[in-house]
Tab-separated table of C-alpha atoms in Angstrom:
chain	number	residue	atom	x	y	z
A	156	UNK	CA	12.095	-9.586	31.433
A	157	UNK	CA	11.882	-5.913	31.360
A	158	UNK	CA	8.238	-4.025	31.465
A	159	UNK	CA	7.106	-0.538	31.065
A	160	UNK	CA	5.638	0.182	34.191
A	161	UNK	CA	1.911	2.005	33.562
A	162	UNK	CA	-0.688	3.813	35.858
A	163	UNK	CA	-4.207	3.351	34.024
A	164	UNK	CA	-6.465	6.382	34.883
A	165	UNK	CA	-10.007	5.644	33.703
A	166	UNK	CA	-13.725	6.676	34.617
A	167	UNK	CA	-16.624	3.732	35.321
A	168	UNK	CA	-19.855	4.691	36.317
A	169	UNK	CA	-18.756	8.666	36.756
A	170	UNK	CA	-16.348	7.265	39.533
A	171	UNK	CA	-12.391	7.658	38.606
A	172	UNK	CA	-9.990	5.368	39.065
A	173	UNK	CA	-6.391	3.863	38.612
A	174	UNK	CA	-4.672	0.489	38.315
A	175	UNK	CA	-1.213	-0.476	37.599
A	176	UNK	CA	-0.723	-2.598	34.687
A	177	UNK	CA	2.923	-3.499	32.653
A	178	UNK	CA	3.606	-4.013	29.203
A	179	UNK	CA	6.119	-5.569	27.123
A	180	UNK	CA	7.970	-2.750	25.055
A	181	UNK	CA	8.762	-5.728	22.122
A	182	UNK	CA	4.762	-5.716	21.643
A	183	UNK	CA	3.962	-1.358	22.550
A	184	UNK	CA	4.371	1.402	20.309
A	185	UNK	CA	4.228	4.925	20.794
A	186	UNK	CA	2.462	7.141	17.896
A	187	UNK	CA	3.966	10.939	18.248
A	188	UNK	CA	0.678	12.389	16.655
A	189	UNK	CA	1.098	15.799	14.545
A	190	UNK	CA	3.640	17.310	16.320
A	191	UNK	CA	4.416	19.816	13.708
A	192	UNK	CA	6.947	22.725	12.915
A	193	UNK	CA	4.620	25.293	12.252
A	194	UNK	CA	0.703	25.780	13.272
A	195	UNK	CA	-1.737	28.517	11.882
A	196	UNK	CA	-2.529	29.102	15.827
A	197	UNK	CA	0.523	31.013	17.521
A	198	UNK	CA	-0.732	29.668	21.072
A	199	UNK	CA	-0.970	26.334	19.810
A	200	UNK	CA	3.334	26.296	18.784
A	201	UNK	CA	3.965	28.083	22.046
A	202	UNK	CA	2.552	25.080	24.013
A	203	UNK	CA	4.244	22.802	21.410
A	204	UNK	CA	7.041	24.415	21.834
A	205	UNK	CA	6.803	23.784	25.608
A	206	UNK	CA	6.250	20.283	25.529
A	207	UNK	CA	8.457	18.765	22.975
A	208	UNK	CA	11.733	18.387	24.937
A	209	UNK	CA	9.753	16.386	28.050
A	210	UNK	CA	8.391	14.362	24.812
A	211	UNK	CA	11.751	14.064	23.449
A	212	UNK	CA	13.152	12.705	26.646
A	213	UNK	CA	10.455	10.180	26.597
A	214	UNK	CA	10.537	8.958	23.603
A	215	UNK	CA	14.317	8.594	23.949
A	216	UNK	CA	14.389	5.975	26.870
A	217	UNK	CA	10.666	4.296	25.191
A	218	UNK	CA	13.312	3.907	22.499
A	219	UNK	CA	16.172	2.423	24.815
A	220	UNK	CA	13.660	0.331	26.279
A	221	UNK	CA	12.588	-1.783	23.472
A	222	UNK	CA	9.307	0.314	22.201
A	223	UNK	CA	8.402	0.783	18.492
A	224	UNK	CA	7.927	4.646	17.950
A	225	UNK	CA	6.250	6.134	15.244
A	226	UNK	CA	6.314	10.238	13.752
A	227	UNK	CA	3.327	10.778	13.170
A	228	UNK	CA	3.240	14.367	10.868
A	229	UNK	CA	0.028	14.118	9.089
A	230	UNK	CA	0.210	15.837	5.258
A	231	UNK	CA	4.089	16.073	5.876
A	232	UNK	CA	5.502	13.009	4.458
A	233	UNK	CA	7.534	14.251	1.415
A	234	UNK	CA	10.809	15.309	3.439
A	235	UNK	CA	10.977	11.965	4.627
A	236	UNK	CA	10.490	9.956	1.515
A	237	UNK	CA	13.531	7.847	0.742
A	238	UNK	CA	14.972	7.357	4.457
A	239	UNK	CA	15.048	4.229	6.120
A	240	UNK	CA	12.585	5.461	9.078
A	241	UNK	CA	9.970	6.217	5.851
A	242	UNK	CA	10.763	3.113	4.117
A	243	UNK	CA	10.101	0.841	7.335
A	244	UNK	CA	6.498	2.285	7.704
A	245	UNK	CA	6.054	1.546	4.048
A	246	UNK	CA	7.311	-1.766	3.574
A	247	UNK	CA	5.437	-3.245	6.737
A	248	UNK	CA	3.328	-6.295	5.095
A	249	UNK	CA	-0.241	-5.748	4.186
A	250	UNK	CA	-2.226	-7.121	7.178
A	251	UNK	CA	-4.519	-10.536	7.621
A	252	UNK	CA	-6.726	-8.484	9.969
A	253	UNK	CA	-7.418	-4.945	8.220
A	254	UNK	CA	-9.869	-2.929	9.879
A	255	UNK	CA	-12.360	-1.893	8.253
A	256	UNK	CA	-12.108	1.943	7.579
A	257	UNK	CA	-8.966	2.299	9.150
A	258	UNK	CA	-7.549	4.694	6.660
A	259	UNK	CA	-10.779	7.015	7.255
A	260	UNK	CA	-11.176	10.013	10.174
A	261	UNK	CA	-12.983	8.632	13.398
A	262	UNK	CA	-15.461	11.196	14.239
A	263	UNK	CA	-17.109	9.113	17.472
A	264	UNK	CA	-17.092	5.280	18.952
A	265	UNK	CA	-20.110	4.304	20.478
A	266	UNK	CA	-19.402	4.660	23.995
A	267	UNK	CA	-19.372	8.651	22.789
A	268	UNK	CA	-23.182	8.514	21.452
A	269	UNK	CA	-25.060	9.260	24.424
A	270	UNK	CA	-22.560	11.622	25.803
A	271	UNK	CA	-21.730	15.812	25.879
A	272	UNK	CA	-19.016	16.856	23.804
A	273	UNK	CA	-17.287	18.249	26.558
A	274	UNK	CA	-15.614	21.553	24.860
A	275	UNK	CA	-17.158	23.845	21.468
A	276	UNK	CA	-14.761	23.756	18.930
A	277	UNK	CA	-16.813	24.974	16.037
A	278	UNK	CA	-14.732	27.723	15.541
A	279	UNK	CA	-11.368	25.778	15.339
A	280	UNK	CA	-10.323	25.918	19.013
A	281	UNK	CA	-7.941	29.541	18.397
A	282	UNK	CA	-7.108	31.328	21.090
A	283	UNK	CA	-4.669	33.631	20.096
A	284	UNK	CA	-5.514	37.765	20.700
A	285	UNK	CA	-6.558	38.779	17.550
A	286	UNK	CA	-4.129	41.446	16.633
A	287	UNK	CA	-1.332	38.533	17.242
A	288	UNK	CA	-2.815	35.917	14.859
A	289	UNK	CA	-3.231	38.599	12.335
A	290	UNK	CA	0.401	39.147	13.076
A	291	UNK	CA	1.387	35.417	12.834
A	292	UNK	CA	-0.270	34.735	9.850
A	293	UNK	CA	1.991	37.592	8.021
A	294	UNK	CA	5.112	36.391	8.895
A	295	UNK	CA	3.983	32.490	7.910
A	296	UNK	CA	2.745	34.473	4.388
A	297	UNK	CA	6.079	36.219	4.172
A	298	UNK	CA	7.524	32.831	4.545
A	299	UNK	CA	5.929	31.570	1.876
A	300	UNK	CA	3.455	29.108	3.361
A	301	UNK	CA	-0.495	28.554	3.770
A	302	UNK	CA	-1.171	30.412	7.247
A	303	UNK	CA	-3.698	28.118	7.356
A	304	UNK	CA	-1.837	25.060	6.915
A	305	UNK	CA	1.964	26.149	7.744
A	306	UNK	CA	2.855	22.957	8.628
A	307	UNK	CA	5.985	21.107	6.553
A	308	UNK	CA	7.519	18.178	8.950
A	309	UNK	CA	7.567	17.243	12.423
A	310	UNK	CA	8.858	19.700	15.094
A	311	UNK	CA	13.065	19.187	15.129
A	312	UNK	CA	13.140	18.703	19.092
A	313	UNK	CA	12.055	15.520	18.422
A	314	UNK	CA	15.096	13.166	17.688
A	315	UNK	CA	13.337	10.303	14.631
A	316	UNK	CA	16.320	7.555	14.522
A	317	UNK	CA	16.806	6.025	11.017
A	318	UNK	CA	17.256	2.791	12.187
A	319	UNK	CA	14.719	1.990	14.528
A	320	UNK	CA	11.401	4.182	14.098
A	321	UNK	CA	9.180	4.362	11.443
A	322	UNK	CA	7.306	7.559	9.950
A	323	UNK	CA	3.570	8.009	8.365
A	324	UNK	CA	0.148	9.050	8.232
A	325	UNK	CA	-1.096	6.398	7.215
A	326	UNK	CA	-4.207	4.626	9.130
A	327	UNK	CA	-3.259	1.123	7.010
A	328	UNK	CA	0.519	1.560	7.153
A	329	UNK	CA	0.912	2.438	10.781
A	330	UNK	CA	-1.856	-0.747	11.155
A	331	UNK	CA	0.560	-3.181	8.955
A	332	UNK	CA	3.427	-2.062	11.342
A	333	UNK	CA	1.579	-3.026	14.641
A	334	UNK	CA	0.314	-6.328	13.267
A	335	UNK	CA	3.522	-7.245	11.337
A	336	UNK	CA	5.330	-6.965	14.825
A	337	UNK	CA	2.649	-8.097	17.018
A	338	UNK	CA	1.983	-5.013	19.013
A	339	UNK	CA	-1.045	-4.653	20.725
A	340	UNK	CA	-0.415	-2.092	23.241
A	341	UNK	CA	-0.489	1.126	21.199
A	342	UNK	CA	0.367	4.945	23.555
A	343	UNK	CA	-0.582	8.140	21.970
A	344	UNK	CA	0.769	11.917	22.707
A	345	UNK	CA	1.224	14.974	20.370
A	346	UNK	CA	-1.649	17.048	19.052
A	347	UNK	CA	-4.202	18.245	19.377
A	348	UNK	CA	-6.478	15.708	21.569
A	349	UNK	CA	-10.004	16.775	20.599
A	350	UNK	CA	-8.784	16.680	17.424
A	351	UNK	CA	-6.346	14.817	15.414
A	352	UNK	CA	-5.252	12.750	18.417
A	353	UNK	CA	-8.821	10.891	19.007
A	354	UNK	CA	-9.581	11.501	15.572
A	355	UNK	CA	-7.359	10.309	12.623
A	356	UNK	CA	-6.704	7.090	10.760
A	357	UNK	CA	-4.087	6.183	13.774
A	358	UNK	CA	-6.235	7.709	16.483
A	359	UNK	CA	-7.603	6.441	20.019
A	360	UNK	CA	-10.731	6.055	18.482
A	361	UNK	CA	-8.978	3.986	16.018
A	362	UNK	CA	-7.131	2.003	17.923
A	363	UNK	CA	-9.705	1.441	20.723
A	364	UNK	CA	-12.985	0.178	18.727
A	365	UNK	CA	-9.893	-2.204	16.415
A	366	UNK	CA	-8.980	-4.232	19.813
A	367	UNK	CA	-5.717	-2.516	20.554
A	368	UNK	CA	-5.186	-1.656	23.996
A	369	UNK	CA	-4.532	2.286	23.834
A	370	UNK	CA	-3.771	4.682	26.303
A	371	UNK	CA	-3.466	8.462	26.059
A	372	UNK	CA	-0.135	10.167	27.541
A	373	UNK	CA	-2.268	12.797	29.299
A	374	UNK	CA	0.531	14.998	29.817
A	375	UNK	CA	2.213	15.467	26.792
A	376	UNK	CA	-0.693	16.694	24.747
A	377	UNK	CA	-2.841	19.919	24.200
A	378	UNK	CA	-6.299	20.586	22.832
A	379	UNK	CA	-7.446	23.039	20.337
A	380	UNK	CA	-9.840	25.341	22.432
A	381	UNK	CA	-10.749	28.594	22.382
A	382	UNK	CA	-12.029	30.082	26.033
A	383	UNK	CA	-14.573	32.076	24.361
A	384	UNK	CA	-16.417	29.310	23.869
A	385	UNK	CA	-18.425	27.088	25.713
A	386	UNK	CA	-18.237	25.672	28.479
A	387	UNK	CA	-16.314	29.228	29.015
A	388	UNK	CA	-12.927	27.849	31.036
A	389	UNK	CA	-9.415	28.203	30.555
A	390	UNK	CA	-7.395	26.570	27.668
A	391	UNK	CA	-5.991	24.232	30.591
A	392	UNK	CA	-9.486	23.414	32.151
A	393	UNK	CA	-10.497	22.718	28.732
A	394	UNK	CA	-7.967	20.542	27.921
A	395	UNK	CA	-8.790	18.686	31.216
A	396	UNK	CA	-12.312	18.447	30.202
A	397	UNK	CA	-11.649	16.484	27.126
A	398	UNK	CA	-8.628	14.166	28.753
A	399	UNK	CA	-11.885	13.285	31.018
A	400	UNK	CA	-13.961	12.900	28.344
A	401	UNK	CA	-11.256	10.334	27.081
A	402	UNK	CA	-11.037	8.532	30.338
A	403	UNK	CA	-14.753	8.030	30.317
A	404	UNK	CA	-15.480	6.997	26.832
A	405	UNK	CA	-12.650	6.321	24.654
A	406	UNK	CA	-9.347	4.819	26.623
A	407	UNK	CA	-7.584	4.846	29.638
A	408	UNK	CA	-5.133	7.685	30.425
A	409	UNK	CA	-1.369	7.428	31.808
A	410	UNK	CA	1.376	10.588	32.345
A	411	UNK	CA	4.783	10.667	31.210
């Protein structure tokens, strides 16, 4: 019986470390997490940009392979309404086991308490030069869209097939779909880590503290930081920092 072959990285007592572990794809799901068109940060759809095809080409063999994946583009549901990917996430039955406040934000797990929020994001993680934002956010206006909140669907590199994936935001919904099929092993990637990815209805925080047996795809995801701000690194280092800061307190880690 085929396996998806997996390289855990995780941190235990400050001390990193790997193991090999393999799961069925009949009972793993990927969740592509926010991978929009658009973003009010011009950095941000650069490095987007970037990293969709290598996510593409993922997803595509995941997909040959056996695993469940699920498009993930929070607040963009309405082009998708009606189509069979839609309809799947939809019609999954209500589950026996439905965690409480799984349709909320997850803000922190335990294991986080006692730790240091490893990057400031208080100001909303931008790093774009100043003079180039103001210039993005013109051209999204004289699209007609929110500069703030540009986004419309998922990001077209992506390929969704109608007739085996499934689409929503939804904390219950994408919950009904994993039960329904029997999927414990859940692997996110998209954007942006520190933020939506730990954090929504379907995030690793989610998924970890509910029993599921999540992993982050380290490499095929991107934070929201701003240099500027403390702890005063590079958008890369920071990035690092918080995959870390996963590894340590939320989930183990694998790459692509």
């Amino acid at each position: 019986m085929k396996t998806l072959a997996l390289l855990l990285a995780f941190t235990v007592s400050a001390l990193a470390a790997e193991a090999p572990l393999a799961w069925l794809p009949s009972r793993t799901a990927i969740i592509v997490c926010d991978m929009w068109d658009l973003h009010h940060c011009k950095n941000a759809v650069t490095r987007e940009v970037e990293m969709a095809p290598r996510m593409n080409e993922v997803l595509e063999k995941a997909r040959k392979d056996g695993v469940l994946i699920i498009h993930a583009p929070s607040s963009c549901m309405k082009p998708y309404e009606g189509t069979p990917a839609r309809e799947r996430a939809k019609s999954a039955p209500t589950a026996a086991r439905l965690p409480d406040k799984i349709a909320e934000w997850c803000k922190q797990i335990p294991a986080e308490e006692m730790a240091v929020y490893p990057l400031d994001q208080t100001d909303g993680g931008e790093d774009d030069d100043l003079a180039e934002h103001a210039a993005w956010a013109k051209v999204l206006a004289a699209k007609g869209l929110n500069p703030r909140a540009p986004w419309t669907k998922q990001i077209d590199v992506l390929r969704i097939d109608q007739d085996k994936d499934a689409i929503s935001d939804s904390g219950v919904e994408i919950w009904n779909l994993l039960e329904a099929r029997n999927i414990d092993n859940v692997i996110l990637m998209g954007v942006h880590l520190n933020m939506c990815v730990s954090g929504r209805p379907f995030g690793l925080r989610q998924m970890a503290k509910n029993g599921k047996h999540v992993v982050l795809m380290r490499d095929l995801t991107d934070t929201m930081y701003n240099p500027a701000r403390w702890p005063f690194v590079s958008h890369s280092r920071g990035t690092e920092l918080f995959v870390a800061h996963v590894e340590k307190r939320i989930c183990p880690t694998i790459t692509s």
